mmCIF file of C-alpha atoms in Angstrom:
data_model
loop_
_atom_site.group_PDB
_atom_site.id
_atom_site.type_symbol
_atom_site.label_atom_id
_atom_site.label_comp_id
_atom_site.label_asym_id
_atom_site.label_seq_id
_atom_site.Cartn_x
_atom_site.Cartn_y
_atom_site.Cartn_z
ATOM 1 C CA MET T 86 -51.053 89.465 10.916
ATOM 2 C CA LYS T 87 -48.467 86.661 10.747
ATOM 3 C CA LYS T 88 -47.688 87.123 14.438
ATOM 4 C CA LEU T 89 -51.351 86.828 15.338
ATOM 5 C CA MET T 90 -51.666 83.636 13.325
ATOM 6 C CA ALA T 91 -48.603 81.987 14.880
ATOM 7 C CA LEU T 92 -49.924 81.631 18.403
ATOM 8 C CA PRO T 93 -52.986 79.473 17.692
ATOM 9 C CA LEU T 94 -50.936 77.109 15.514
ATOM 10 C CA ALA T 95 -48.282 76.693 18.184
ATOM 11 C CA ALA T 96 -50.958 76.180 20.804
ATOM 12 C CA LEU T 97 -52.591 73.498 18.712
ATOM 13 C CA ALA T 98 -49.273 71.737 18.287
ATOM 14 C CA VAL T 99 -48.490 71.806 22.001
ATOM 15 C CA LEU T 100 -51.875 70.439 22.926
ATOM 16 C CA GLY T 101 -51.686 67.806 20.212
ATOM 17 C CA LEU T 102 -54.495 69.186 18.089
ATOM 18 C CA ALA T 103 -52.393 69.937 15.028
ATOM 19 C CA SER T 104 -51.583 67.189 12.561
ATOM 20 C CA CYS T 105 -48.179 65.517 12.692
ATOM 21 C CA GLY T 106 -47.196 67.237 9.455
ATOM 22 C CA GLU T 107 -47.715 70.774 10.701
ATOM 23 C CA LYS T 108 -44.625 72.661 11.805
ATOM 24 C CA GLU T 109 -44.687 74.362 15.174
ATOM 25 C CA VAL T 110 -44.059 78.107 15.032
ATOM 26 C CA GLU T 111 -41.985 79.772 17.741
ATOM 27 C CA THR T 112 -43.937 82.416 19.623
ATOM 28 C CA ASP T 113 -43.325 85.145 22.148
ATOM 29 C CA LYS T 114 -43.249 83.914 25.739
ATOM 30 C CA THR T 115 -46.228 84.636 27.952
ATOM 31 C CA LYS T 116 -45.640 85.286 31.638
ATOM 32 C CA ILE T 117 -46.897 82.346 33.700
ATOM 33 C CA ASN T 118 -47.398 81.341 37.303
ATOM 34 C CA ILE T 119 -45.539 78.250 38.531
ATOM 35 C CA TRP T 120 -46.344 76.183 41.608
ATOM 36 C CA ALA T 121 -43.668 73.857 42.951
ATOM 37 C CA THR T 122 -41.994 72.830 46.177
ATOM 38 C CA ALA T 123 -39.768 75.514 47.708
ATOM 39 C CA ALA T 124 -36.525 73.691 46.885
ATOM 40 C CA GLU T 125 -37.452 73.666 43.193
ATOM 41 C CA GLU T 126 -37.313 77.468 42.933
ATOM 42 C CA ALA T 127 -33.505 77.489 42.685
ATOM 43 C CA VAL T 128 -33.637 74.900 39.889
ATOM 44 C CA ILE T 129 -36.171 76.898 37.881
ATOM 45 C CA LYS T 130 -34.151 80.080 38.311
ATOM 46 C CA ALA T 131 -30.922 78.422 37.200
ATOM 47 C CA VAL T 132 -32.503 76.831 34.104
ATOM 48 C CA VAL T 133 -34.422 79.968 33.113
ATOM 49 C CA ASP T 134 -31.474 82.294 33.673
ATOM 50 C CA GLU T 135 -29.282 80.149 31.438
ATOM 51 C CA TYR T 136 -31.938 80.027 28.712
ATOM 52 C CA ASN T 137 -32.761 83.721 28.897
ATOM 53 C CA GLY T 138 -29.098 84.606 28.621
ATOM 54 C CA LYS T 139 -28.926 82.924 25.211
ATOM 55 C CA HIS T 140 -32.281 83.817 23.649
ATOM 56 C CA GLU T 141 -34.076 86.965 22.592
ATOM 57 C CA LYS T 142 -37.494 85.667 23.639
ATOM 58 C CA LYS T 143 -37.268 85.110 27.373
ATOM 59 C CA PHE T 144 -39.290 83.269 30.001
ATOM 60 C CA GLU T 145 -41.015 85.310 32.715
ATOM 61 C CA TYR T 146 -42.756 83.720 35.661
ATOM 62 C CA GLU T 147 -44.084 84.136 39.182
ATOM 63 C CA PHE T 148 -43.220 81.354 41.613
ATOM 64 C CA THR T 149 -45.347 80.050 44.499
ATOM 65 C CA ALA T 150 -43.927 77.500 46.929
ATOM 66 C CA ILE T 151 -46.314 74.596 47.540
ATOM 67 C CA SER T 152 -45.537 70.941 48.221
ATOM 68 C CA GLU T 153 -46.120 68.271 45.582
ATOM 69 C CA ALA T 154 -48.562 66.628 47.970
ATOM 70 C CA ASP T 155 -50.683 69.779 48.333
ATOM 71 C CA CYS T 156 -50.407 71.132 44.805
ATOM 72 C CA GLY T 157 -52.560 68.585 43.007
ATOM 73 C CA THR T 158 -55.104 68.522 45.824
ATOM 74 C CA THR T 159 -55.445 72.313 45.834
ATOM 75 C CA LEU T 160 -55.935 72.525 42.081
ATOM 76 C CA ALA T 161 -58.380 69.625 42.101
ATOM 77 C CA ASN T 162 -60.545 71.704 44.428
ATOM 78 C CA ASP T 163 -60.258 74.877 42.318
ATOM 79 C CA PRO T 164 -57.945 75.085 39.269
ATOM 80 C CA THR T 165 -58.906 78.736 38.759
ATOM 81 C CA VAL T 166 -57.993 79.879 42.277
ATOM 82 C CA ASN T 167 -56.357 83.301 42.476
ATOM 83 C CA GLY T 168 -52.764 82.975 41.248
ATOM 84 C CA ALA T 169 -53.449 79.569 39.689
ATOM 85 C CA PRO T 170 -50.437 78.196 37.818
ATOM 86 C CA ALA T 171 -50.088 77.311 34.181
ATOM 87 C CA LEU T 172 -47.302 74.930 35.187
ATOM 88 C CA PHE T 173 -47.252 72.944 38.419
ATOM 89 C CA LEU T 174 -45.208 70.189 40.059
ATOM 90 C CA CYS T 175 -47.040 67.296 41.695
ATOM 91 C CA ALA T 176 -46.729 63.601 42.501
ATOM 92 C CA ASP T 177 -47.726 61.341 39.612
ATOM 93 C CA ASP T 178 -50.604 59.732 41.509
ATOM 94 C CA HIS T 179 -52.511 63.054 41.373
ATOM 95 C CA ILE T 180 -52.896 62.757 37.615
ATOM 96 C CA SER T 181 -55.965 60.490 37.715
ATOM 97 C CA THR T 182 -57.985 62.948 39.805
ATOM 98 C CA LEU T 183 -56.852 65.986 37.821
ATOM 99 C CA GLN T 184 -57.639 64.269 34.531
ATOM 100 C CA SER T 185 -61.079 63.166 35.699
ATOM 101 C CA LYS T 186 -61.874 66.814 36.458
ATOM 102 C CA ASN T 187 -60.522 68.001 33.091
ATOM 103 C CA ILE T 188 -57.818 70.102 34.774
ATOM 104 C CA VAL T 189 -54.596 68.662 33.372
ATOM 105 C CA ALA T 190 -53.698 68.886 29.685
ATOM 106 C CA GLU T 191 -52.798 65.795 27.706
ATOM 107 C CA ILE T 192 -49.352 65.844 26.088
ATOM 108 C CA LYS T 193 -49.470 64.636 22.504
ATOM 109 C CA ASN T 194 -47.552 64.180 19.266
ATOM 110 C CA GLU T 195 -43.890 65.243 19.229
ATOM 111 C CA ARG T 196 -43.828 66.297 22.871
ATOM 112 C CA LYS T 197 -45.229 62.910 23.904
ATOM 113 C CA GLU T 198 -42.705 61.123 21.701
ATOM 114 C CA LYS T 199 -39.848 63.000 23.396
ATOM 115 C CA ILE T 200 -41.045 61.916 26.832
ATOM 116 C CA VAL T 201 -41.335 58.256 25.821
ATOM 117 C CA LYS T 202 -37.929 58.331 24.134
ATOM 118 C CA ASN T 203 -35.985 60.268 26.768
ATOM 119 C CA MET T 204 -37.422 59.148 30.118
ATOM 120 C CA THR T 205 -37.149 55.868 32.020
ATOM 121 C CA GLU T 206 -39.972 53.380 31.597
ATOM 122 C CA ALA T 207 -41.089 53.699 35.228
ATOM 123 C CA ALA T 208 -41.257 57.494 34.998
ATOM 124 C CA VAL T 209 -43.286 57.337 31.784
ATOM 125 C CA LEU T 210 -45.647 54.811 33.358
ATOM 126 C CA GLY T 211 -46.262 57.142 36.283
ATOM 127 C CA ALA T 212 -47.227 59.991 33.938
ATOM 128 C CA THR T 213 -49.497 57.750 31.843
ATOM 129 C CA LEU T 214 -53.218 57.172 32.241
ATOM 130 C CA GLU T 215 -54.955 54.818 29.799
ATOM 131 C CA ASP T 216 -52.108 55.156 27.273
ATOM 132 C CA LYS T 217 -52.232 58.955 27.397
ATOM 133 C CA ILE T 218 -49.481 61.077 28.924
ATOM 134 C CA TYR T 219 -50.430 63.971 31.212
ATOM 135 C CA GLY T 220 -47.122 65.043 32.744
ATOM 136 C CA TYR T 221 -43.441 65.718 32.146
ATOM 137 C CA PRO T 222 -41.452 63.357 34.435
ATOM 138 C CA VAL T 223 -39.096 65.334 36.667
ATOM 139 C CA THR T 224 -37.515 62.890 39.125
ATOM 140 C CA ALA T 225 -37.399 59.165 39.837
ATOM 141 C CA ASP T 226 -37.021 59.584 43.576
ATOM 142 C CA ASN T 227 -40.529 59.776 44.966
ATOM 143 C CA GLY T 228 -39.919 56.917 47.363
ATOM 144 C CA TYR T 229 -38.480 56.229 50.796
ATOM 145 C CA PHE T 230 -35.986 54.127 52.728
ATOM 146 C CA LEU T 231 -34.172 54.185 56.086
ATOM 147 C CA TRP T 232 -31.847 56.949 57.275
ATOM 148 C CA TYR T 233 -29.814 56.178 60.392
ATOM 149 C CA ASN T 234 -26.970 57.347 62.620
ATOM 150 C CA LYS T 235 -24.041 54.946 62.206
ATOM 151 C CA SER T 236 -22.626 55.915 65.583
ATOM 152 C CA LYS T 237 -25.800 54.584 67.258
ATOM 153 C CA LEU T 238 -26.819 51.663 65.033
ATOM 154 C CA THR T 239 -24.722 49.078 63.214
ATOM 155 C CA SER T 240 -25.275 47.813 59.678
ATOM 156 C CA ASP T 241 -26.739 44.636 61.222
ATOM 157 C CA ASP T 242 -29.039 46.564 63.573
ATOM 158 C CA VAL T 243 -30.809 48.335 60.711
ATOM 159 C CA LYS T 244 -31.782 45.069 59.037
ATOM 160 C CA SER T 245 -34.485 44.487 61.673
ATOM 161 C CA LEU T 246 -37.377 46.749 62.641
ATOM 162 C CA GLU T 247 -37.554 45.113 66.059
ATOM 163 C CA THR T 248 -33.849 45.696 66.686
ATOM 164 C CA ILE T 249 -34.070 49.361 65.700
ATOM 165 C CA LEU T 250 -36.871 49.884 68.214
ATOM 166 C CA GLN T 251 -35.024 47.952 70.914
ATOM 167 C CA LYS T 252 -31.784 49.883 70.399
ATOM 168 C CA ALA T 253 -33.586 53.208 70.301
ATOM 169 C CA LYS T 254 -35.390 52.476 73.573
ATOM 170 C CA ALA T 255 -32.223 51.220 75.291
ATOM 171 C CA GLN T 256 -30.385 54.429 74.357
ATOM 172 C CA GLY T 257 -33.266 56.757 75.189
ATOM 173 C CA LYS T 258 -33.477 57.778 71.521
ATOM 174 C CA THR T 259 -36.244 57.799 68.930
ATOM 175 C CA PHE T 260 -37.135 56.228 65.577
ATOM 176 C CA LEU T 261 -39.560 57.991 63.225
ATOM 177 C CA MET T 262 -41.841 56.708 60.514
ATOM 178 C CA ASN T 263 -44.962 58.644 59.648
ATOM 179 C CA VAL T 264 -47.213 55.586 59.457
ATOM 180 C CA ALA T 265 -50.422 57.560 60.069
ATOM 181 C CA ASP T 266 -50.055 58.612 56.442
ATOM 182 C CA GLY T 267 -51.214 56.421 53.588
ATOM 183 C CA TRP T 268 -47.894 56.884 51.846
ATOM 184 C CA TYR T 269 -46.097 54.903 54.551
ATOM 185 C CA ALA T 270 -48.892 52.758 56.013
ATOM 186 C CA ASN T 271 -48.763 50.297 53.111
ATOM 187 C CA SER T 272 -45.189 49.231 53.934
ATOM 188 C CA PHE T 273 -46.219 46.299 56.124
ATOM 189 C CA ILE T 274 -49.175 44.683 54.351
ATOM 190 C CA MET T 275 -47.536 45.039 50.929
ATOM 191 C CA SER T 276 -44.400 43.181 51.991
ATOM 192 C CA PRO T 277 -43.519 40.617 49.293
ATOM 193 C CA GLN T 278 -43.799 37.952 52.009
ATOM 194 C CA ALA T 279 -47.252 39.233 53.038
ATOM 195 C CA CYS T 280 -49.906 40.370 50.546
ATOM 196 C CA GLY T 281 -47.303 41.509 47.999
ATOM 197 C CA VAL T 282 -46.495 44.694 46.103
ATOM 198 C CA GLU T 283 -49.344 44.087 43.629
ATOM 199 C CA SER T 284 -51.991 43.492 46.299
ATOM 200 C CA LEU T 285 -53.658 46.872 45.759
ATOM 201 C CA TYR T 286 -54.411 48.624 42.482
ATOM 202 C CA TRP T 287 -57.213 50.736 41.055
ATOM 203 C CA GLN T 288 -59.113 50.507 37.801
ATOM 204 C CA LYS T 289 -61.607 52.677 35.970
ATOM 205 C CA GLU T 290 -65.228 51.666 35.668
ATOM 206 C CA GLU T 291 -68.237 53.411 34.204
ATOM 207 C CA THR T 292 -69.374 54.548 37.642
ATOM 208 C CA GLY T 293 -65.913 55.558 38.850
ATOM 209 C CA ASN T 294 -62.682 54.041 40.094
ATOM 210 C CA SER T 295 -62.669 50.806 42.060
ATOM 211 C CA TYR T 296 -59.881 48.837 43.718
ATOM 212 C CA VAL T 297 -58.738 45.259 43.485
ATOM 213 C CA THR T 298 -57.151 44.347 46.815
ATOM 214 C CA THR T 299 -56.250 41.440 49.076
ATOM 215 C CA TRP T 300 -55.229 43.530 52.092
ATOM 216 C CA ASP T 301 -57.970 41.978 54.227
ATOM 217 C CA ASN T 302 -56.941 38.380 53.679
ATOM 218 C CA GLU T 303 -55.530 36.167 56.437
ATOM 219 C CA VAL T 304 -51.927 37.302 56.059
ATOM 220 C CA GLY T 305 -52.930 40.963 55.870
ATOM 221 C CA VAL T 306 -54.754 40.598 59.177
ATOM 222 C CA LYS T 307 -51.857 38.691 60.743
ATOM 223 C CA VAL T 308 -49.318 41.337 59.742
ATOM 224 C CA SER T 309 -51.535 44.193 60.918
ATOM 225 C CA GLU T 310 -52.141 42.603 64.307
ATOM 226 C CA TYR T 311 -48.408 42.140 64.775
ATOM 227 C CA ILE T 312 -47.410 45.655 63.659
ATOM 228 C CA ALA T 313 -49.997 47.173 65.979
ATOM 229 C CA SER T 314 -48.653 45.076 68.885
ATOM 230 C CA LEU T 315 -45.136 46.314 68.055
ATOM 231 C CA LEU T 316 -45.769 50.003 67.373
ATOM 232 C CA THR T 317 -48.546 50.885 69.816
ATOM 233 C CA PRO T 318 -46.435 50.442 72.987
ATOM 234 C CA ALA T 319 -43.365 51.985 71.336
ATOM 235 C CA TYR T 320 -45.424 55.023 70.347
ATOM 236 C CA ALA T 321 -46.920 55.266 73.820
ATOM 237 C CA ASP T 322 -43.506 55.333 75.520
ATOM 238 C CA GLY T 323 -42.052 57.829 73.036
ATOM 239 C CA THR T 324 -39.560 55.514 71.337
ATOM 240 C CA PHE T 325 -41.507 55.454 68.082
ATOM 241 C CA MET T 326 -42.445 58.823 66.590
ATOM 242 C CA MET T 327 -44.452 60.228 63.716
ATOM 243 C CA GLY T 328 -43.952 63.622 62.142
ATOM 244 C CA SER T 329 -42.749 65.737 59.251
ATOM 245 C CA ASN T 330 -39.383 66.120 57.549
ATOM 246 C CA GLU T 331 -38.746 69.063 59.869
ATOM 247 C CA VAL T 332 -39.185 66.793 62.893
ATOM 248 C CA ILE T 333 -36.668 64.347 61.439
ATOM 249 C CA GLN T 334 -34.155 67.098 60.817
ATOM 250 C CA ALA T 335 -34.559 68.487 64.328
ATOM 251 C CA GLY T 336 -34.122 65.000 65.819
ATOM 252 C CA PHE T 337 -30.869 64.385 63.962
ATOM 253 C CA ASP T 338 -29.687 67.912 64.764
ATOM 254 C CA ASP T 339 -30.076 67.509 68.532
ATOM 255 C CA GLY T 340 -29.063 63.847 68.608
ATOM 256 C CA THR T 341 -32.354 62.512 69.963
ATOM 257 C CA MET T 342 -33.232 60.511 66.838
ATOM 258 C CA ILE T 343 -31.168 57.583 65.570
ATOM 259 C CA ALA T 344 -33.252 56.479 62.570
ATOM 260 C CA ALA T 345 -36.077 57.687 60.351
ATOM 261 C CA VAL T 346 -37.941 56.665 57.217
ATOM 262 C CA SER T 347 -37.920 59.337 54.513
ATOM 263 C CA GLY T 348 -36.505 60.101 51.073
ATOM 264 C CA THR T 349 -33.527 61.483 49.178
ATOM 265 C CA TRP T 350 -34.540 65.084 49.808
ATOM 266 C CA MET T 351 -33.372 64.757 53.418
ATOM 267 C CA GLU T 352 -29.739 64.028 52.553
ATOM 268 C CA PRO T 353 -28.238 67.546 52.448
ATOM 269 C CA GLY T 354 -29.708 68.506 55.821
ATOM 270 C CA LEU T 355 -28.942 65.223 57.581
ATOM 271 C CA LYS T 356 -25.427 65.134 56.160
ATOM 272 C CA ASN T 357 -24.861 68.632 57.481
ATOM 273 C CA SER T 358 -26.159 67.485 60.859
ATOM 274 C CA ILE T 359 -24.109 64.312 61.518
ATOM 275 C CA GLY T 360 -21.604 64.175 58.654
ATOM 276 C CA ASP T 361 -19.997 60.815 57.961
ATOM 277 C CA ASP T 362 -22.153 59.150 60.636
ATOM 278 C CA LEU T 363 -25.118 59.344 58.237
ATOM 279 C CA GLY T 364 -26.157 55.994 56.799
ATOM 280 C CA ALA T 365 -28.894 54.985 54.350
ATOM 281 C CA VAL T 366 -30.254 51.537 53.471
ATOM 282 C CA LYS T 367 -33.409 49.827 52.284
ATOM 283 C CA LEU T 368 -36.260 49.511 54.756
ATOM 284 C CA PRO T 369 -35.818 46.835 57.452
ATOM 285 C CA GLU T 370 -37.521 43.485 57.862
ATOM 286 C CA PHE T 371 -39.983 42.618 60.609
ATOM 287 C CA HIS T 372 -40.441 39.111 61.955
ATOM 288 C CA ILE T 373 -43.499 36.988 62.732
ATOM 289 C CA ASP T 374 -43.155 33.429 64.042
ATOM 290 C CA GLY T 375 -39.554 33.294 62.896
ATOM 291 C CA LYS T 376 -40.329 34.439 59.340
ATOM 292 C CA ALA T 377 -38.791 37.640 57.921
ATOM 293 C CA TYR T 378 -41.033 40.113 56.105
ATOM 294 C CA GLN T 379 -39.286 42.776 54.011
ATOM 295 C CA MET T 380 -40.987 46.168 54.319
ATOM 296 C CA SER T 381 -42.247 47.542 51.006
ATOM 297 C CA SER T 382 -42.744 51.099 49.774
ATOM 298 C CA PHE T 383 -44.399 53.302 47.219
ATOM 299 C CA ASN T 384 -42.273 54.370 44.289
ATOM 300 C CA GLY T 385 -43.206 57.155 41.940
ATOM 301 C CA SER T 386 -42.138 60.205 40.015
ATOM 302 C CA LYS T 387 -42.667 63.906 40.390
ATOM 303 C CA VAL T 388 -44.180 65.435 37.251
ATOM 304 C CA TYR T 389 -44.698 68.874 35.790
ATOM 305 C CA CYS T 390 -48.253 69.244 34.538
ATOM 306 C CA ILE T 391 -50.039 71.929 32.539
ATOM 307 C CA ASN T 392 -53.214 73.510 33.875
ATOM 308 C CA LYS T 393 -55.779 73.077 31.114
ATOM 309 C CA THR T 394 -57.977 75.851 32.526
ATOM 310 C CA ARG T 395 -55.373 78.551 31.848
ATOM 311 C CA PRO T 396 -55.330 80.590 28.595
ATOM 312 C CA VAL T 397 -53.830 78.754 25.630
ATOM 313 C CA ALA T 398 -50.896 81.177 25.399
ATOM 314 C CA GLU T 399 -49.940 80.311 28.972
ATOM 315 C CA GLN T 400 -50.207 76.596 28.249
ATOM 316 C CA VAL T 401 -47.851 76.982 25.288
ATOM 317 C CA THR T 402 -45.230 78.736 27.396
ATOM 318 C CA ALA T 403 -45.705 76.204 30.209
ATOM 319 C CA ALA T 404 -45.033 73.301 27.812
ATOM 320 C CA GLU T 405 -41.900 74.969 26.446
ATOM 321 C CA LEU T 406 -40.543 75.607 29.935
ATOM 322 C CA ALA T 407 -41.476 72.117 31.149
ATOM 323 C CA GLU T 408 -39.378 70.575 28.387
ATOM 324 C CA LEU T 409 -36.373 72.593 29.550
ATOM 325 C CA LEU T 410 -36.891 71.695 33.195
ATOM 326 C CA VAL T 411 -37.018 67.939 32.484
ATOM 327 C CA SER T 412 -34.258 67.895 29.868
ATOM 328 C CA LYS T 413 -30.921 66.225 30.532
ATOM 329 C CA GLU T 414 -29.361 69.501 31.647
ATOM 330 C CA GLY T 415 -32.400 70.476 33.693
ATOM 331 C CA GLN T 416 -32.384 67.186 35.583
ATOM 332 C CA LEU T 417 -28.634 67.328 36.188
ATOM 333 C CA LYS T 418 -29.038 70.829 37.571
ATOM 334 C CA ARG T 419 -31.788 69.523 39.868
ATOM 335 C CA PHE T 420 -29.485 66.727 41.030
ATOM 336 C CA GLU T 421 -26.753 69.275 41.723
ATOM 337 C CA LEU T 422 -28.999 71.623 43.679
ATOM 338 C CA ARG T 423 -31.500 69.244 45.262
ATOM 339 C CA SER T 424 -29.911 65.764 45.174
ATOM 340 C CA ALA T 425 -33.002 64.746 43.193
ATOM 341 C CA LEU T 426 -32.489 61.561 41.178
ATOM 342 C CA PRO T 427 -32.945 62.076 37.422
ATOM 343 C CA CYS T 428 -35.249 59.986 35.239
ATOM 344 C CA ASN T 429 -33.893 61.334 31.943
ATOM 345 C CA LYS T 430 -31.979 58.438 30.337
ATOM 346 C CA ASP T 431 -29.058 60.594 29.216
ATOM 347 C CA ALA T 432 -28.780 62.330 32.582
ATOM 348 C CA ILE T 433 -28.559 58.967 34.372
ATOM 349 C CA LYS T 434 -25.549 58.023 32.228
ATOM 350 C CA ASP T 435 -23.760 61.344 32.641
ATOM 351 C CA LYS T 436 -20.649 61.355 34.876
ATOM 352 C CA ARG T 437 -22.018 64.419 36.668
ATOM 353 C CA TYR T 438 -24.552 61.984 38.106
ATOM 354 C CA THR T 439 -22.748 58.632 38.110
ATOM 355 C CA GLU T 440 -19.662 59.979 39.878
ATOM 356 C CA LYS T 441 -21.649 61.783 42.551
ATOM 357 C CA VAL T 442 -24.612 59.528 43.228
ATOM 358 C CA THR T 443 -25.566 59.988 46.869
ATOM 359 C CA ILE T 444 -25.976 57.400 49.636
ATOM 360 C CA GLY T 445 -29.688 58.169 49.621
ATOM 361 C CA GLY T 446 -29.870 57.509 45.898
ATOM 362 C CA ALA T 447 -28.192 54.140 46.343
ATOM 363 C CA ALA T 448 -30.571 53.216 49.174
ATOM 364 C CA LEU T 449 -33.600 54.172 47.100
ATOM 365 C CA VAL T 450 -32.425 51.981 44.224
ATOM 366 C CA GLU T 451 -31.976 49.125 46.707
ATOM 367 C CA GLN T 452 -35.513 49.639 48.052
ATOM 368 C CA THR T 453 -37.050 49.844 44.579
ATOM 369 C CA ALA T 454 -36.937 46.046 44.303
ATOM 370 C CA PHE T 455 -39.577 45.938 47.067
ATOM 371 C CA SER T 456 -41.760 48.828 45.874
ATOM 372 C CA CYS T 457 -45.003 49.283 43.977
ATOM 373 C CA VAL T 458 -45.833 51.880 41.306
ATOM 374 C CA GLN T 459 -47.644 54.593 43.219
ATOM 375 C CA ALA T 460 -49.663 55.997 40.305
ATOM 376 C CA LYS T 461 -51.229 52.586 39.657
ATOM 377 C CA THR T 462 -51.627 51.566 43.292
ATOM 378 C CA ALA T 463 -53.213 54.621 44.846
ATOM 379 C CA GLU T 464 -55.474 57.433 43.716
ATOM 380 C CA SER T 465 -57.382 60.002 45.744
ATOM 381 C CA ARG T 466 -59.753 57.678 47.626
ATOM 382 C CA TYR T 467 -56.956 55.521 48.995
ATOM 383 C CA TRP T 468 -55.217 58.133 51.126
ATOM 384 C CA ASP T 469 -57.814 58.474 53.869
ATOM 385 C CA ILE T 470 -58.106 54.675 54.083
ATOM 386 C CA GLY T 471 -54.340 54.310 54.320
ATOM 387 C CA LYS T 472 -54.206 57.001 56.979
ATOM 388 C CA ALA T 473 -56.831 55.196 59.078
ATOM 389 C CA ILE T 474 -54.917 51.919 58.875
ATOM 390 C CA GLY T 475 -51.654 53.598 59.785
ATOM 391 C CA GLN T 476 -53.217 55.393 62.730
ATOM 392 C CA ALA T 477 -54.582 52.090 64.015
ATOM 393 C CA TYR T 478 -51.046 50.685 63.983
ATOM 394 C CA VAL T 479 -49.959 53.226 66.595
ATOM 395 C CA ASP T 480 -53.040 53.397 68.838
ATOM 396 C CA SER T 481 -54.775 50.017 68.223
ATOM 397 C CA LEU T 482 -58.136 51.827 68.120
ATOM 398 C CA LEU T 483 -60.432 50.192 65.567
ATOM 399 C CA GLY T 484 -63.526 52.306 66.057
ATOM 400 C CA ASP T 485 -66.740 50.379 65.590
ATOM 401 C CA TYR T 486 -64.930 47.244 64.399
ATOM 402 C CA LYS T 487 -64.373 44.350 66.798
ATOM 403 C CA ASN T 488 -61.024 43.195 65.403
ATOM 404 C CA TRP T 489 -58.514 43.643 62.601
ATOM 405 C CA THR T 490 -60.376 41.163 60.382
ATOM 406 C CA GLU T 491 -63.508 43.301 60.414
ATOM 407 C CA PHE T 492 -61.533 46.565 60.333
ATOM 408 C CA LEU T 493 -59.562 45.726 57.187
ATOM 409 C CA LYS T 494 -62.572 44.224 55.421
ATOM 410 C CA GLY T 495 -64.595 47.354 56.124
ATOM 411 C CA LYS T 496 -61.875 49.627 54.766
ATOM 412 C CA MET T 497 -61.217 47.486 51.694
ATOM 413 C CA ASP T 498 -64.915 47.157 50.899
ATOM 414 C CA VAL T 499 -65.073 50.948 50.681
ATOM 415 C CA LEU T 500 -62.294 50.895 48.084
ATOM 416 C CA ARG T 501 -63.758 47.959 46.149
ATOM 417 C CA LYS T 502 -66.947 49.912 45.499
ATOM 418 C CA ALA T 503 -66.706 52.061 42.369
ATOM 419 C CA ALA T 504 -66.987 55.768 43.141
#
């Protein structure tokens, strides 16, 4: 009878429904499904194997490889899909949609206190919605910067977007940035010298989320017109490319690509491809009428979330495992295996990180000064708008709009309306 009584109490504690004075009771582990990006599987296995080797009650799980970008979207469509996870890894900007559909569990009481105490402020902010925490911060590296081949471009070359394109064309090489994707399309308008890194953010209203934005002001139009005039011809002649991480890797492997915009996750593969010729720096500047505009970026965290639609026993086990995976040792293991930058305060100070910080990690930190908090800047409705703007940068096709002034106003008006 005592064993039967223990599970509900533990479940209540995990979900924050028990009072602060109640003591959590350890329970048997329940087998769970986990969804995470393919590279995370090795981290989970290492952490679980170490834990299971020291404890009588062991974790059991089934793993499904799915990208952080697709995970939250898939569950938002159907959190009870066959094989649905109790624990899943997603980008922090998915939390708002998942919470609005009552899919993601809130983390309360002692578990919440641990997150606030142990994680960096930016990582906590990304997992927070209206002062409530809905995820366990995993990494602080959900951002991007410039990778380049030092044998083809100098440290001065990579300071200028125009120079990178010129050098690439002169050498018959390519430069890649996936601008027809809302995650990268913001880099130009949100330049600190243009509309600024706080020029787009969303807020909740009674009828839904709405955006406050200045992207369609005079400088936003000016920057967009210039970027389109720069990228459209470069895309047409093959100098400028768009594509996935796999396209970047292939380009560095065969020597056809000399620079690309991506994140820290590319470092092991690119390093293996060109060795000491691999360089990494903040994003470049572009120039209009003699004025330099520093390219901006999104910056966010990856988070482990708990699927609220799963049985309570699964949610309990998911919370216990999530704490292990985001602990100091869990994040250092992730850094070792994936080059993923930790957001656990103790992990950041550990010599296993400080003595081995990668060139990509240093570049990301450099770029962070020109970034916006992704979870506060963009939620689900933004991505299609961002994609449309980015696509227009490379083909200059504005649809039914006569010019960039009308085009940007039309897109921003859609976001300004609560929905």
